[in-house]
mmCIF file of C-alpha atoms and ligand atoms in Angstrom:
data_model
loop_
_atom_site.group_PDB
_atom_site.id
_atom_site.type_symbol
_atom_site.label_atom_id
_atom_site.label_comp_id
_atom_site.label_asym_id
_atom_site.label_seq_id
_atom_site.Cartn_x
_atom_site.Cartn_y
_atom_site.Cartn_z
ATOM 1 C CA MET L 1 6.675 -20.959 -6.689
ATOM 2 C CA THR L 2 5.650 -18.363 -8.752
ATOM 3 C CA ILE L 3 3.753 -14.985 -7.554
ATOM 4 C CA LEU L 4 1.879 -12.584 -9.887
ATOM 5 C CA VAL L 5 2.194 -9.300 -8.460
ATOM 6 C CA THR L 6 -0.314 -6.412 -9.971
ATOM 7 C CA GLY L 7 0.960 -2.817 -9.499
ATOM 8 C CA GLY L 8 4.351 -4.442 -8.875
ATOM 9 C CA LEU L 9 6.459 -1.359 -10.285
ATOM 10 C CA GLY L 10 4.394 0.912 -7.674
ATOM 11 C CA PHE L 11 5.504 2.261 -4.307
ATOM 12 C CA ILE L 12 4.481 -0.905 -2.015
ATOM 13 C CA GLY L 13 4.237 -3.561 -4.865
ATOM 14 C CA SER L 14 8.276 -2.840 -5.930
ATOM 15 C CA HIS L 15 9.457 -3.169 -2.210
ATOM 16 C CA THR L 16 7.212 -6.276 -2.217
ATOM 17 C CA VAL L 17 8.834 -7.977 -5.365
ATOM 18 C CA VAL L 18 12.058 -7.312 -3.770
ATOM 19 C CA GLU L 19 11.451 -9.228 -0.458
ATOM 20 C CA LEU L 20 9.902 -11.990 -2.653
ATOM 21 C CA ILE L 21 12.755 -12.307 -4.788
ATOM 22 C CA LYS L 22 15.084 -12.206 -1.676
ATOM 23 C CA ASN L 23 12.323 -15.253 -0.366
ATOM 24 C CA ASN L 24 13.161 -17.350 -3.734
ATOM 25 C CA TYR L 25 10.003 -16.884 -5.257
ATOM 26 C CA GLU L 26 9.711 -16.251 -8.745
ATOM 27 C CA VAL L 27 7.723 -13.180 -9.652
ATOM 28 C CA VAL L 28 5.565 -12.119 -12.686
ATOM 29 C CA ILE L 29 4.364 -8.398 -12.437
ATOM 30 C CA ALA L 30 1.500 -6.924 -14.285
ATOM 31 C CA ASP L 31 1.146 -3.167 -14.148
ATOM 32 C CA ASN L 32 -0.113 -0.633 -16.610
ATOM 33 C CA LEU L 33 2.483 2.251 -15.733
ATOM 34 C CA ALA L 34 -1.060 4.797 -14.431
ATOM 35 C CA ASN L 35 1.072 5.493 -11.419
ATOM 36 C CA SER L 36 4.569 4.197 -12.146
ATOM 37 C CA LYS L 37 7.572 4.206 -14.528
ATOM 38 C CA LEU L 38 9.313 1.288 -16.621
ATOM 39 C CA GLU L 39 12.452 2.370 -14.884
ATOM 40 C CA VAL L 40 11.869 0.447 -11.682
ATOM 41 C CA LEU L 41 12.142 -2.758 -13.702
ATOM 42 C CA GLU L 42 15.954 -1.852 -13.960
ATOM 43 C CA ARG L 43 15.923 -0.643 -10.263
ATOM 44 C CA LEU L 44 14.709 -4.002 -9.376
ATOM 45 C CA TYR L 45 16.988 -5.754 -11.201
ATOM 46 C CA GLN L 46 20.033 -3.379 -9.748
ATOM 47 C CA ILE L 47 18.552 -4.431 -6.237
ATOM 48 C CA THR L 48 18.172 -7.734 -6.736
ATOM 49 C CA GLY L 49 20.053 -8.961 -9.701
ATOM 50 C CA VAL L 50 16.974 -10.585 -11.067
ATOM 51 C CA ARG L 51 14.832 -9.292 -13.994
ATOM 52 C CA PRO L 52 11.372 -9.909 -13.177
ATOM 53 C CA ILE L 53 9.013 -10.979 -16.157
ATOM 54 C CA PHE L 54 6.877 -7.804 -16.810
ATOM 55 C CA TYR L 55 3.671 -7.395 -18.705
ATOM 56 C CA GLN L 56 2.527 -3.902 -19.432
ATOM 57 C CA ILE L 57 -1.443 -4.568 -19.194
ATOM 58 C CA ASP L 58 -4.420 -3.445 -17.470
ATOM 59 C CA VAL L 59 -5.525 -5.993 -15.386
ATOM 60 C CA THR L 60 -9.388 -4.677 -15.913
ATOM 61 C CA ASP L 61 -8.842 -6.429 -19.455
ATOM 62 C CA GLU L 62 -9.894 -10.021 -19.118
ATOM 63 C CA ALA L 63 -8.675 -11.057 -22.193
ATOM 64 C CA LEU L 64 -5.009 -9.897 -21.295
ATOM 65 C CA VAL L 65 -5.224 -10.889 -17.651
ATOM 66 C CA GLU L 66 -6.087 -14.341 -18.927
ATOM 67 C CA GLU L 67 -3.072 -14.731 -21.580
ATOM 68 C CA ILE L 68 -0.982 -14.317 -18.416
ATOM 69 C CA PHE L 69 -2.809 -17.031 -16.803
ATOM 70 C CA ARG L 70 -2.389 -19.398 -19.325
ATOM 71 C CA LYS L 71 1.172 -18.866 -19.590
ATOM 72 C CA HIS L 72 2.335 -19.255 -15.953
ATOM 73 C CA LYS L 73 1.310 -21.291 -13.274
ATOM 74 C CA PHE L 74 1.092 -18.761 -10.528
ATOM 75 C CA ALA L 75 0.851 -20.391 -6.644
ATOM 76 C CA GLY L 76 -0.952 -17.084 -5.798
ATOM 77 C CA LEU L 77 -1.104 -13.499 -6.445
ATOM 78 C CA ILE L 78 -0.802 -10.082 -4.644
ATOM 79 C CA HIS L 79 -2.913 -7.358 -5.919
ATOM 80 C CA PHE L 80 -1.785 -4.140 -5.172
ATOM 81 C CA ALA L 81 -3.035 -2.365 -8.882
ATOM 82 C CA GLY L 82 -5.213 0.433 -7.782
ATOM 83 C CA LEU L 83 -5.836 4.035 -8.167
ATOM 84 C CA LYS L 84 -5.486 5.634 -4.658
ATOM 85 C CA ALA L 85 -5.842 9.142 -4.517
ATOM 86 C CA VAL L 86 -8.677 10.234 -2.224
ATOM 87 C CA GLY L 87 -9.379 13.433 -3.524
ATOM 88 C CA GLU L 88 -9.062 12.375 -6.903
ATOM 89 C CA SER L 89 -11.480 9.611 -6.341
ATOM 90 C CA VAL L 90 -14.285 12.007 -5.172
ATOM 91 C CA GLU L 91 -13.727 14.244 -8.681
ATOM 92 C CA LYS L 92 -13.851 10.764 -10.581
ATOM 93 C CA PRO L 93 -15.677 8.359 -8.821
ATOM 94 C CA LEU L 94 -16.397 6.189 -11.843
ATOM 95 C CA ASP L 95 -12.646 5.911 -12.794
ATOM 96 C CA TYR L 96 -11.760 4.462 -9.050
ATOM 97 C CA TYR L 97 -14.767 2.165 -9.170
ATOM 98 C CA TYR L 98 -14.019 0.692 -12.282
ATOM 99 C CA ASN L 99 -10.539 0.551 -12.141
ATOM 100 C CA ASN L 100 -10.496 -0.921 -8.387
ATOM 101 C CA ILE L 101 -13.354 -3.108 -8.237
ATOM 102 C CA VAL L 102 -13.294 -4.532 -11.852
ATOM 103 C CA SER L 103 -9.587 -5.642 -11.334
ATOM 104 C CA THR L 104 -10.508 -7.214 -8.106
ATOM 105 C CA MET L 105 -13.642 -9.186 -10.076
ATOM 106 C CA VAL L 106 -11.314 -10.024 -13.238
ATOM 107 C CA LEU L 107 -8.342 -11.433 -11.015
ATOM 108 C CA SER L 108 -10.872 -13.390 -8.633
ATOM 109 C CA LYS L 109 -12.540 -14.997 -11.851
ATOM 110 C CA MET L 110 -9.117 -15.747 -13.377
ATOM 111 C CA CYS L 111 -8.042 -17.431 -10.084
ATOM 112 C CA LEU L 112 -10.805 -19.759 -9.871
ATOM 113 C CA ARG L 113 -10.533 -20.654 -13.793
ATOM 114 C CA TYR L 114 -6.863 -21.481 -13.311
ATOM 115 C CA GLN L 115 -6.997 -23.058 -10.135
ATOM 116 C CA VAL L 116 -4.777 -20.278 -8.538
ATOM 117 C CA ASP L 117 -5.742 -20.577 -4.734
ATOM 118 C CA LYS L 118 -4.182 -17.629 -2.686
ATOM 119 C CA PHE L 119 -5.016 -14.171 -3.368
ATOM 120 C CA VAL L 120 -3.567 -11.470 -1.178
ATOM 121 C CA PHE L 121 -5.647 -8.005 -1.385
ATOM 122 C CA SER L 122 -4.125 -4.434 -0.380
ATOM 123 C CA SER L 123 -6.832 -3.277 1.602
ATOM 124 C CA SER L 124 -6.475 0.014 3.807
ATOM 125 C CA ALA L 125 -7.254 1.123 7.296
ATOM 126 C CA THR L 126 -9.632 3.722 5.567
ATOM 127 C CA VAL L 127 -12.262 0.739 5.803
ATOM 128 C CA TYR L 128 -12.625 1.439 9.438
ATOM 129 C CA GLY L 129 -13.945 4.957 9.037
ATOM 130 C CA GLU L 130 -14.250 7.012 12.194
ATOM 131 C CA GLN L 131 -13.790 4.770 15.050
ATOM 132 C CA PRO L 132 -11.406 5.207 18.346
ATOM 133 C CA SER L 133 -7.818 3.664 17.851
ATOM 134 C CA PRO L 134 -6.562 0.775 18.093
ATOM 135 C CA LEU L 135 -8.566 -0.260 15.435
ATOM 136 C CA ARG L 136 -9.053 -4.119 15.244
ATOM 137 C CA GLU L 137 -9.933 -6.299 12.286
ATOM 138 C CA ASP L 138 -13.478 -7.451 14.059
ATOM 139 C CA MET L 139 -14.460 -3.917 14.461
ATOM 140 C CA GLU L 140 -17.611 -3.438 11.947
ATOM 141 C CA LEU L 141 -16.404 -1.420 8.812
ATOM 142 C CA LYS L 142 -18.221 2.267 8.796
ATOM 143 C CA PRO L 143 -19.007 4.107 5.928
ATOM 144 C CA ARG L 144 -16.352 6.108 4.146
ATOM 145 C CA THR L 145 -16.737 9.371 2.900
ATOM 146 C CA ASN L 146 -14.883 8.926 -0.259
ATOM 147 C CA PRO L 147 -15.225 6.267 -3.186
ATOM 148 C CA TYR L 148 -11.497 5.215 -2.861
ATOM 149 C CA GLY L 149 -12.151 4.102 0.527
ATOM 150 C CA GLU L 150 -15.454 2.146 -0.981
ATOM 151 C CA THR L 151 -13.820 0.494 -3.576
ATOM 152 C CA LYS L 152 -11.533 -1.320 -0.561
ATOM 153 C CA ALA L 153 -14.559 -1.889 1.571
ATOM 154 C CA ILE L 154 -16.452 -3.310 -1.791
ATOM 155 C CA SER L 155 -13.300 -5.605 -2.941
ATOM 156 C CA GLU L 156 -12.810 -6.990 0.407
ATOM 157 C CA ARG L 157 -16.612 -8.100 0.422
ATOM 158 C CA ILE L 158 -16.437 -9.296 -3.255
ATOM 159 C CA LEU L 159 -13.251 -11.663 -2.232
ATOM 160 C CA ILE L 160 -15.065 -12.664 0.989
ATOM 161 C CA ASP L 161 -18.148 -14.230 -1.013
ATOM 162 C CA THR L 162 -16.011 -15.405 -3.508
ATOM 163 C CA ALA L 163 -13.708 -17.596 -0.708
ATOM 164 C CA ARG L 164 -16.950 -18.452 0.614
ATOM 165 C CA ALA L 165 -18.463 -20.051 -2.361
ATOM 166 C CA ASN L 166 -15.446 -21.802 -3.329
ATOM 167 C CA GLU L 167 -13.384 -23.303 -0.341
ATOM 168 C CA ASN L 168 -10.046 -23.904 -2.255
ATOM 169 C CA PHE L 169 -9.845 -20.306 -2.433
ATOM 170 C CA ALA L 170 -8.067 -18.701 0.432
ATOM 171 C CA VAL L 171 -7.700 -14.830 0.486
ATOM 172 C CA SER L 172 -5.632 -12.530 2.955
ATOM 173 C CA LEU L 173 -7.051 -8.972 3.191
ATOM 174 C CA LEU L 174 -4.278 -6.451 4.649
ATOM 175 C CA ARG L 175 -5.291 -3.377 5.840
ATOM 176 C CA TYR L 176 -2.222 -0.981 5.476
ATOM 177 C CA PHE L 177 -1.822 2.034 7.969
ATOM 178 C CA ASN L 178 0.637 4.667 6.577
ATOM 179 C CA PRO L 179 3.548 3.218 4.442
ATOM 180 C CA ILE L 180 6.351 5.501 4.370
ATOM 181 C CA GLY L 181 10.153 5.360 3.894
ATOM 182 C CA ALA L 182 12.233 3.600 0.944
ATOM 183 C CA HIS L 183 14.579 0.824 -0.060
ATOM 184 C CA GLU L 184 17.621 1.480 1.714
ATOM 185 C CA SER L 185 19.458 1.427 -1.409
ATOM 186 C CA GLY L 186 17.554 4.725 -2.460
ATOM 187 C CA LEU L 187 16.896 3.210 -5.614
ATOM 188 C CA ILE L 188 12.899 2.401 -5.339
ATOM 189 C CA GLY L 189 10.713 4.659 -3.218
ATOM 190 C CA GLU L 190 7.466 6.666 -3.517
ATOM 191 C CA ASP L 191 7.421 8.873 -6.549
ATOM 192 C CA PRO L 192 3.921 10.193 -7.126
ATOM 193 C CA ASN L 193 3.065 12.442 -9.952
ATOM 194 C CA GLY L 194 2.464 16.255 -9.584
ATOM 195 C CA ILE L 195 2.250 17.617 -6.258
ATOM 196 C CA PRO L 196 2.109 14.888 -3.714
ATOM 197 C CA ASN L 197 -1.331 14.437 -1.491
ATOM 198 C CA ASN L 198 0.686 12.462 1.184
ATOM 199 C CA LEU L 199 2.788 14.065 4.113
ATOM 200 C CA MET L 200 6.148 12.088 3.745
ATOM 201 C CA PRO L 201 6.342 12.767 -0.049
ATOM 202 C CA PHE L 202 5.461 16.467 0.279
ATOM 203 C CA VAL L 203 7.856 16.788 3.155
ATOM 204 C CA THR L 204 10.699 15.260 1.125
ATOM 205 C CA LYS L 205 9.964 17.824 -1.699
ATOM 206 C CA VAL L 206 10.018 20.617 0.687
ATOM 207 C CA ALA L 207 13.106 19.598 2.258
ATOM 208 C CA LYS L 208 14.901 19.369 -1.439
ATOM 209 C CA GLY L 209 13.584 22.809 -2.165
ATOM 210 C CA LEU L 210 11.185 21.599 -4.513
ATOM 211 C CA LEU L 211 8.008 23.209 -2.943
ATOM 212 C CA VAL L 212 8.045 26.058 -0.641
ATOM 213 C CA LYS L 213 6.691 24.915 2.660
ATOM 214 C CA LEU L 214 4.660 22.190 4.087
ATOM 215 C CA SER L 215 1.021 22.621 5.359
ATOM 216 C CA VAL L 216 0.105 21.158 8.258
ATOM 217 C CA PHE L 217 -3.729 20.479 8.062
ATOM 218 C CA GLY L 218 -5.061 21.428 11.418
ATOM 219 C CA HIS L 219 -3.591 21.913 14.765
ATOM 220 C CA ASP L 220 -6.447 21.470 17.061
ATOM 221 C CA TYR L 221 -6.930 17.997 17.310
ATOM 222 C CA ASP L 222 -7.538 16.321 20.442
ATOM 223 C CA THR L 223 -3.614 14.682 20.638
ATOM 224 C CA VAL L 224 -0.595 15.087 21.764
ATOM 225 C CA ASP L 225 0.328 18.490 19.903
ATOM 226 C CA GLY L 226 -2.858 19.072 18.124
ATOM 227 C CA THR L 227 -1.756 17.543 14.724
ATOM 228 C CA GLY L 228 -3.270 14.378 13.276
ATOM 229 C CA VAL L 229 -1.733 11.250 14.538
ATOM 230 C CA ARG L 230 -1.173 8.063 12.323
ATOM 231 C CA ASP L 231 0.672 4.765 12.338
ATOM 232 C CA TYR L 232 3.713 5.039 9.684
ATOM 233 C CA ILE L 233 5.179 1.609 8.800
ATOM 234 C CA HIS L 234 8.127 1.484 7.068
ATOM 235 C CA VAL L 235 7.244 -0.084 3.229
ATOM 236 C CA VAL L 236 9.962 -2.437 3.896
ATOM 237 C CA ASP L 237 8.466 -3.934 6.910
ATOM 238 C CA LEU L 238 5.182 -3.879 5.135
ATOM 239 C CA ALA L 239 6.424 -5.577 2.211
ATOM 240 C CA ARG L 240 7.774 -8.416 4.646
ATOM 241 C CA GLY L 241 4.242 -8.714 5.927
ATOM 242 C CA HIS L 242 3.234 -9.565 2.363
ATOM 243 C CA VAL L 243 5.633 -12.931 2.271
ATOM 244 C CA ARG L 244 4.428 -13.761 5.453
ATOM 245 C CA ALA L 245 0.905 -13.544 4.395
ATOM 246 C CA ILE L 246 1.592 -15.416 1.128
ATOM 247 C CA GLU L 247 2.995 -18.071 3.256
ATOM 248 C CA GLY L 248 0.270 -18.309 6.004
ATOM 249 C CA LEU L 249 -2.189 -18.392 3.634
ATOM 250 C CA ASP L 250 -4.145 -21.976 4.079
ATOM 251 C CA THR L 251 -8.128 -21.619 3.499
ATOM 252 C CA GLY L 252 -10.846 -18.660 4.070
ATOM 253 C CA VAL L 253 -10.411 -15.566 4.582
ATOM 254 C CA SER L 254 -7.950 -13.871 6.803
ATOM 255 C CA ILE L 255 -7.687 -10.045 7.761
ATOM 256 C CA TYR L 256 -4.859 -8.126 9.098
ATOM 257 C CA ASN L 257 -3.975 -4.784 10.106
ATOM 258 C CA LEU L 258 -0.263 -3.897 8.714
ATOM 259 C CA GLY L 259 0.806 -1.019 10.940
ATOM 260 C CA THR L 260 3.427 -0.741 13.919
ATOM 261 C CA GLY L 261 1.024 -0.415 16.871
ATOM 262 C CA LYS L 262 1.985 3.393 17.373
ATOM 263 C CA GLY L 263 0.715 6.679 16.598
ATOM 264 C CA THR L 264 2.861 9.414 15.577
ATOM 265 C CA SER L 265 1.779 13.328 15.077
ATOM 266 C CA VAL L 266 2.513 15.055 12.215
ATOM 267 C CA LEU L 267 4.831 17.447 13.976
ATOM 268 C CA GLU L 268 6.619 14.500 15.616
ATOM 269 C CA LEU L 269 7.232 13.183 12.155
ATOM 270 C CA VAL L 270 8.515 16.645 10.706
ATOM 271 C CA ASN L 271 10.728 17.061 13.350
ATOM 272 C CA ALA L 272 12.300 13.452 13.345
ATOM 273 C CA PHE L 273 12.799 14.026 9.663
ATOM 274 C CA ILE L 274 14.558 17.568 10.474
ATOM 275 C CA ARG L 275 16.589 15.660 13.382
ATOM 276 C CA VAL L 276 17.733 12.274 11.648
ATOM 277 C CA ASN L 277 18.404 13.990 8.387
ATOM 278 C CA GLY L 278 20.043 17.491 9.243
ATOM 279 C CA VAL L 279 17.557 19.466 7.008
ATOM 280 C CA ASP L 280 15.324 22.101 7.445
ATOM 281 C CA VAL L 281 11.643 21.766 6.617
ATOM 282 C CA PRO L 282 9.827 24.950 6.728
ATOM 283 C CA TYR L 283 5.673 24.460 7.678
ATOM 284 C CA GLU L 284 2.762 26.398 8.579
ATOM 285 C CA PHE L 285 -0.458 25.534 10.174
ATOM 286 C CA VAL L 286 -3.600 25.748 8.021
ATOM 287 C CA GLY L 287 -6.939 24.578 8.471
ATOM 288 C CA ARG L 288 -8.246 20.814 8.625
ATOM 289 C CA ARG L 289 -8.454 18.951 5.491
ATOM 290 C CA SER L 290 -11.913 17.609 5.152
ATOM 291 C CA GLY L 291 -12.512 13.886 5.468
ATOM 292 C CA ASP L 292 -9.165 13.793 8.175
ATOM 293 C CA VAL L 293 -9.447 11.849 11.428
ATOM 294 C CA ALA L 294 -7.739 13.165 14.457
ATOM 295 C CA THR L 295 -5.955 9.701 15.302
ATOM 296 C CA CYS L 296 -5.781 6.193 13.439
ATOM 297 C CA PHE L 297 -3.742 3.378 14.508
ATOM 298 C CA ALA L 298 -3.826 -0.341 14.343
ATOM 299 C CA ASP L 299 -4.100 -3.168 17.103
ATOM 300 C CA VAL L 300 -1.580 -5.436 15.509
ATOM 301 C CA SER L 301 -2.111 -8.210 18.341
ATOM 302 C CA LYS L 302 -3.554 -10.421 15.340
ATOM 303 C CA VAL L 303 -1.167 -10.408 12.615
ATOM 304 C CA GLU L 304 1.818 -10.768 15.490
ATOM 305 C CA ARG L 305 0.206 -13.736 17.016
ATOM 306 C CA GLU L 306 -1.109 -15.647 13.852
ATOM 307 C CA LEU L 307 1.604 -14.796 11.368
ATOM 308 C CA GLY L 308 4.473 -14.199 13.642
ATOM 309 C CA TRP L 309 5.047 -10.656 11.861
ATOM 310 C CA LYS L 310 6.007 -7.601 13.547
ATOM 311 C CA ALA L 311 7.026 -4.220 12.085
ATOM 312 C CA GLU L 312 10.630 -3.784 13.182
ATOM 313 C CA LEU L 313 11.887 -0.370 11.680
ATOM 314 C CA THR L 314 11.711 2.990 13.266
ATOM 315 C CA ILE L 315 10.560 6.319 12.515
ATOM 316 C CA GLU L 316 13.845 7.133 12.540
ATOM 317 C CA ASP L 317 14.629 4.579 9.676
ATOM 318 C CA MET L 318 11.390 5.573 7.987
ATOM 319 C CA VAL L 319 12.453 9.469 7.585
ATOM 320 C CA ARG L 320 16.248 8.452 6.428
ATOM 321 C CA ASP L 321 15.165 6.206 3.933
ATOM 322 C CA ALA L 322 12.578 8.648 2.445
ATOM 323 C CA TRP L 323 15.196 11.275 2.097
ATOM 324 C CA GLY L 324 17.646 9.094 0.614
ATOM 325 C CA PHE L 325 15.338 7.863 -1.889
ATOM 326 C CA GLU L 326 14.528 11.836 -2.779
ATOM 327 C CA GLN L 327 18.074 12.247 -2.920
ATOM 328 C CA GLY L 328 18.837 9.473 -5.252
ATOM 329 C CA GLY L 329 15.700 10.698 -7.198
ATOM 330 C CA GLU L 330 15.869 12.956 -10.581
HETATM 331 P P1 NAD U 401 1.168 3.064 -6.268
HETATM 332 O O1 NAD U 401 0.381 4.056 -7.201
HETATM 333 O O2 NAD U 401 2.339 3.281 -6.407
HETATM 334 O O3 NAD U 401 1.166 1.616 -7.223
HETATM 335 C C1 NAD U 401 -0.108 0.879 -7.654
HETATM 336 C C2 NAD U 401 0.768 0.492 -9.248
HETATM 337 O O4 NAD U 401 -0.917 -0.193 -9.845
HETATM 338 C C3 NAD U 401 1.064 1.615 -9.943
HETATM 339 O O5 NAD U 401 2.165 1.035 -10.508
HETATM 340 C C4 NAD U 401 0.022 1.736 -11.040
HETATM 341 O O6 NAD U 401 0.311 1.944 -12.088
HETATM 342 C C5 NAD U 401 -0.600 0.122 -11.358
HETATM 343 N N1 NAD U 401 -1.931 0.139 -12.110
HETATM 344 C C6 NAD U 401 -3.222 0.997 -11.207
HETATM 345 N N2 NAD U 401 -4.190 0.762 -11.828
HETATM 346 C C7 NAD U 401 -3.809 -0.622 -12.613
HETATM 347 C C8 NAD U 401 -4.365 -1.249 -13.603
HETATM 348 N N3 NAD U 401 -5.860 -1.298 -13.799
HETATM 349 N N4 NAD U 401 -3.900 -2.366 -14.407
HETATM 350 C C9 NAD U 401 -2.328 -2.544 -14.370
HETATM 351 N N5 NAD U 401 -1.884 -1.793 -13.172
HETATM 352 C C10 NAD U 401 -2.262 -0.677 -12.412
HETATM 353 O O7 NAD U 401 0.568 2.678 -4.767
HETATM 354 P P2 NAD U 401 0.808 2.170 -3.798
HETATM 355 O O8 NAD U 401 1.169 3.029 -2.817
HETATM 356 O O9 NAD U 401 1.685 1.157 -4.010
HETATM 357 O O10 NAD U 401 -0.331 1.395 -3.181
HETATM 358 C C11 NAD U 401 -0.463 -0.204 -3.506
HETATM 359 C C12 NAD U 401 -1.911 -0.620 -3.380
HETATM 360 O O11 NAD U 401 -1.844 -0.476 -1.729
HETATM 361 C C13 NAD U 401 -3.243 0.106 -3.806
HETATM 362 O O12 NAD U 401 -4.230 -0.773 -4.167
HETATM 363 C C14 NAD U 401 -3.198 1.114 -2.585
HETATM 364 O O13 NAD U 401 -4.782 1.659 -2.883
HETATM 365 C C15 NAD U 401 -3.161 0.278 -1.472
HETATM 366 N N6 NAD U 401 -2.951 1.346 -0.198
HETATM 367 C C16 NAD U 401 -1.801 2.173 -0.307
HETATM 368 C C17 NAD U 401 -1.445 2.978 0.827
HETATM 369 C C18 NAD U 401 -0.503 3.911 0.751
HETATM 370 O O14 NAD U 401 -0.779 4.894 1.651
HETATM 371 N N7 NAD U 401 0.587 3.938 -0.376
HETATM 372 C C19 NAD U 401 -2.430 2.831 2.011
HETATM 373 C C20 NAD U 401 -3.490 1.658 1.968
HETATM 374 C C21 NAD U 401 -3.751 0.724 0.782
HETATM 375 N N1 UFG U 402 -0.688 16.028 6.306
HETATM 376 C C1 UFG U 402 -0.504 17.498 6.364
HETATM 377 N N2 UFG U 402 -0.192 17.952 5.378
HETATM 378 C C2 UFG U 402 -0.107 17.396 4.109
HETATM 379 C C3 UFG U 402 -0.279 16.260 4.042
HETATM 380 C C4 UFG U 402 -0.782 15.621 4.869
HETATM 381 O O1 UFG U 402 -0.597 17.937 7.613
HETATM 382 O O2 UFG U 402 0.239 18.184 3.170
HETATM 383 C C5 UFG U 402 -1.370 15.406 7.571
HETATM 384 C C6 UFG U 402 -2.557 14.691 7.821
HETATM 385 O O3 UFG U 402 -3.725 15.722 7.821
HETATM 386 C C7 UFG U 402 -2.547 13.480 8.167
HETATM 387 C C8 UFG U 402 -1.379 13.153 8.208
HETATM 388 O O4 UFG U 402 -0.553 14.201 7.827
HETATM 389 O O5 UFG U 402 -3.104 13.876 9.619
HETATM 390 C C9 UFG U 402 -1.229 11.920 7.037
HETATM 391 O O6 UFG U 402 -1.484 12.373 5.975
HETATM 392 P P1 UFG U 402 -1.685 11.622 4.649
HETATM 393 O O7 UFG U 402 -2.328 11.976 3.636
HETATM 394 O O8 UFG U 402 -0.083 11.137 4.435
HETATM 395 O O9 UFG U 402 -2.386 10.094 4.885
HETATM 396 P P2 UFG U 402 -3.935 9.632 5.423
HETATM 397 O O10 UFG U 402 -3.823 9.408 6.701
HETATM 398 O O11 UFG U 402 -4.756 10.612 5.199
HETATM 399 O O12 UFG U 402 -4.291 8.652 4.438
HETATM 400 C C10 UFG U 402 -3.352 7.413 4.416
HETATM 401 C C11 UFG U 402 -3.539 7.066 2.633
HETATM 402 C C12 UFG U 402 -5.236 6.515 2.392
HETATM 403 C C13 UFG U 402 -5.448 5.613 3.283
HETATM 404 C C14 UFG U 402 -5.343 6.009 4.692
HETATM 405 C C15 UFG U 402 -5.792 4.996 5.766
HETATM 406 O O13 UFG U 402 -3.171 8.471 1.944
HETATM 407 O O14 UFG U 402 -4.980 6.424 0.837
HETATM 408 O O15 UFG U 402 -3.937 6.480 4.699
HETATM 409 O O16 UFG U 402 -5.822 5.355 7.031
HETATM 410 F F1 UFG U 402 -6.569 5.169 3.184
#
């Protein structure tokens, strides 16, 4: 069984490729290297002993995508390729709408044309907007405050409508909470260009001395210690969730939260990092970051019940592996 993985050299995609190969799938990767490096392909080989077929293409390019669908018979696809920086999406809305929505449309169209019946999509908890946690899949989607979030909500809509109109086309919409950590080998992980926007890669850069200190955005939230609370999930658990989603896809549309169901504050995460890794992470409190919610964590009962999937790795595993990757990196 061959699976097309778009964005397969990126953070979540690369870990999912490892888990797919471990589960005896053949993998074809399509990635334009907009936010990843070719070197990841070599790392995937080091981890798995298998060299996935790789196409360096932009998946918004219909003609190039069609060539791949002509060459391979896919049992399904997982669509990770996308731009994901919330702040940048406000500065460059057209880049985000074009890249994230056209890619979903092109890939859906090719799936219908070449009878590829299983489509797994990387969505985000951001589609819930500001609603009380735990967030459940049947909650109404609230307006997002940034174009990135809109691209996820619109892509979900496109895939739902396409599945409704085509009974063989089965779609799984996976709403990720906060993926962090890295493969235990330290060979692959999260490697953002420039100064990281997200907490965990910022913390590892501070710990390594590449950045002076962490700014903690807000300490006056109504949370355990005043700092923002999120549902951090180990990227390897998340990757395994994709294998279960592909296996469990049958007909229609399935929507699942992929999280742990537990909230962790910024300070709890930073303190776990310091404790587990025995390194210092200087930080200071600054004002809230615009658009941030106080608390966001998942209700994970649906995915557990229907797919038999549950996150197993702990916050300690996440901070240890994130640090392992940072130290193994350049
Ligand atoms: P990433 O940037 O590490 O990986 C995305 C990959 O897609 C990169 O390798 C990039 O080069 C590639 N890509 C982007 N546009 C492309 C295009 N048009 N054609 C071909 N390749 C393209 O990001 P990630 O963290 O691995 O996220 C994967 C997916 O999960 C994204 O869709 C993202 O929006 C979604 N998601 C991520 C998070 C998170 O916190 N990391 C949370 C929720 C949802
Ligand atoms: N934070 C800091 N300092 C930093 C970075 C983050 O204090 O330098 C705090 C944030 O205020 C928040 C928490 O750490 O309380 C997590 O922030 P991240 O930027 O790591 O993650 P977000 O929850 O803001 O966003 C992530 C993804 C989005 C996705 C969203 C879904 O980056 O793409 O989860 O919930 F939409």
